[in-house]
């Protein structure tokens, strides 16, 4: 049986939480989808460039109305391509550019020993070039340590 992906990202908001007025905790981004809400924690202390990149895209409404264009069971669910806007059901291959787009502004790979691809981790999609991340991101659906920078080929 063919599985059709009907998940649409409707809107995203960022929250900056404070703890007792003293120390700031990590920002969170909340993704409101047709199938529920996803809240992610952004670790600015360990990945400041990556967090600033995502915050910029959220504040510029880049992610509003796009859908998850890549869903690979037991691996990753990916979004963030501004070309992937549609209403209804996503059919692989339509539009043809969906999944390959971005803003054209790349950021360097950030690596911190505190970050790893555990179940539910968020990462930036990139090509074999470690400094090619743009706007696309993914959620690891299971541990995917082969995606950790120290384990990447290339």
Coordinates of C-alpha atoms in Angstrom, one line a residue:
X1 CA 0.0 0.0 0.0
X2 CA 1.3 3.4 -0.9
X3 CA 1.8 5.9 1.9
X4 CA 1.0 9.5 1.2
X5 CA 2.4 12.2 3.4
X6 CA -0.2 14.9 4.3
X7 CA 1.8 16.8 6.9
X8 CA 1.8 20.6 6.4
X9 CA 3.7 23.0 8.5
X10 CA 1.2 25.8 9.2
X11 CA 3.2 28.2 11.4
X12 CA 6.2 28.4 13.7
X13 CA 6.7 30.5 16.8
X14 CA 9.8 31.0 18.9
X15 CA 9.8 31.3 22.6
X16 CA 12.5 32.7 24.9
X17 CA 11.9 31.3 28.3
X18 CA 13.4 32.7 31.5
X19 CA 14.0 30.9 34.7
X20 CA 13.3 33.1 37.8
X21 CA 14.5 36.2 36.0
X22 CA 18.1 35.2 36.3
X23 CA 19.4 32.7 33.8
X24 CA 17.9 32.3 30.4
X25 CA 17.1 28.8 29.2
X26 CA 17.3 27.6 25.7
X27 CA 14.9 29.0 23.1
X28 CA 12.2 26.6 21.8
X29 CA 10.6 26.6 18.4
X30 CA 7.1 25.3 18.1
X31 CA 5.9 23.9 14.8
X32 CA 2.1 23.8 14.3
X33 CA 1.2 21.1 11.8
X34 CA -2.0 19.5 10.5
X35 CA -1.2 16.4 12.6
X36 CA -0.2 18.1 15.8
X37 CA 2.4 20.3 17.4
X38 CA 6.2 19.7 17.5
X39 CA 8.3 21.7 20.0
X40 CA 12.1 21.7 19.7
X41 CA 14.7 23.0 21.9
X42 CA 17.5 25.1 20.4
X43 CA 20.9 24.8 22.0
X44 CA 22.5 28.2 21.3
X45 CA 25.4 27.6 23.6
X46 CA 26.5 24.6 21.6
X47 CA 25.4 25.6 18.1
X48 CA 25.1 29.4 18.0
X49 CA 25.4 29.8 14.2
X50 CA 22.8 27.1 13.5
X51 CA 20.4 28.5 16.1
X52 CA 20.8 32.0 14.7
X53 CA 20.2 30.7 11.2
X54 CA 16.9 28.9 12.2
X55 CA 15.7 31.9 14.2
X56 CA 16.3 34.2 11.2
X57 CA 14.3 31.9 9.0
X58 CA 11.5 31.7 11.5
X59 CA 11.4 35.5 12.0
X60 CA 11.3 35.9 8.2
X61 CA 8.4 33.4 7.9
X62 CA 10.4 31.2 5.6
X63 CA 9.0 28.0 7.1
X64 CA 5.4 29.0 7.2
X65 CA 3.2 26.9 4.8
X66 CA 5.9 24.4 3.8
X67 CA 5.6 20.7 4.3
X68 CA 7.8 17.8 5.3
X69 CA 9.2 16.7 1.9
X70 CA 11.2 13.7 3.1
X71 CA 9.9 11.1 5.5
X72 CA 12.0 8.0 5.8
X73 CA 10.7 5.7 8.5
X74 CA 13.1 4.9 11.3
X75 CA 15.6 7.5 9.9
X76 CA 14.6 11.2 9.4
X77 CA 11.7 13.5 8.7
X78 CA 12.9 16.6 6.8
X79 CA 11.5 20.0 6.0
X80 CA 12.8 23.6 5.5
X81 CA 12.8 23.8 1.7
X82 CA 10.9 27.1 0.8
X83 CA 10.0 25.5 -2.6
X84 CA 7.9 22.8 -0.9
X85 CA 4.6 24.7 -0.5
X86 CA 1.4 23.0 -1.4
X87 CA -2.0 22.4 -0.1
X88 CA -3.2 18.8 0.1
X89 CA -1.2 15.7 -0.5
X90 CA 2.4 15.6 -1.4
X91 CA 3.2 13.4 -4.4
X92 CA 6.9 12.5 -4.8
X93 CA 8.3 14.5 -7.7
X94 CA 5.9 17.4 -7.5
X95 CA 7.1 20.1 -7.7
X96 CA 10.3 18.8 -9.2
X97 CA 12.5 21.3 -7.4
X98 CA 11.0 20.4 -4.0
X99 CA 13.7 19.0 -1.6
X100 CA 16.6 20.7 -3.3
X101 CA 15.9 24.4 -2.4
X102 CA 17.1 26.8 0.2
X103 CA 17.9 30.5 0.5
X104 CA 21.4 30.3 -1.0
X105 CA 23.0 31.4 2.2
X106 CA 24.9 28.5 3.8
X107 CA 26.4 28.1 7.3
X108 CA 29.4 26.2 8.5
X109 CA 29.1 22.8 10.3
X110 CA 29.1 23.2 14.1
X111 CA 30.2 20.3 16.2
X112 CA 30.0 20.1 20.0
X113 CA 30.5 17.0 22.1
X114 CA 27.2 17.7 23.8
X115 CA 25.2 17.2 20.6
X116 CA 24.5 13.9 19.0
X117 CA 21.9 12.3 16.7
X118 CA 19.8 10.7 19.4
X119 CA 16.1 9.8 18.8
X120 CA 14.2 13.2 18.3
X121 CA 17.4 15.3 17.7
X122 CA 17.2 18.1 15.2
X123 CA 19.9 18.6 12.6
X124 CA 20.7 20.7 9.5
X125 CA 20.5 19.0 6.2
X126 CA 23.6 19.4 4.1
X127 CA 25.3 17.9 1.1
X128 CA 28.7 16.1 1.3
X129 CA 30.2 19.6 1.9
X130 CA 30.1 20.0 5.6
X131 CA 29.6 23.8 5.3
X132 CA 26.5 23.5 3.0
X133 CA 23.6 23.8 5.5
X134 CA 21.0 26.3 4.5
X135 CA 17.4 26.3 5.6
X136 CA 16.5 22.6 5.5
X137 CA 16.5 20.6 8.8
X138 CA 15.4 17.2 9.9
X139 CA 14.2 15.3 13.0
X140 CA 16.0 12.0 13.7
X141 CA 13.4 9.3 14.1
X142 CA 15.9 7.1 15.9
X143 CA 19.5 7.2 16.9
X144 CA 21.5 8.1 13.8
X145 CA 25.0 8.5 15.0
X146 CA 26.3 8.0 11.4
X147 CA 25.1 11.6 10.9
X148 CA 27.3 12.9 13.7
X149 CA 30.1 15.0 12.3
X150 CA 32.8 12.7 13.6
X151 CA 31.2 9.8 11.7
X152 CA 30.5 11.5 8.4
X153 CA 32.1 10.3 5.2
X154 CA 33.5 13.3 3.3

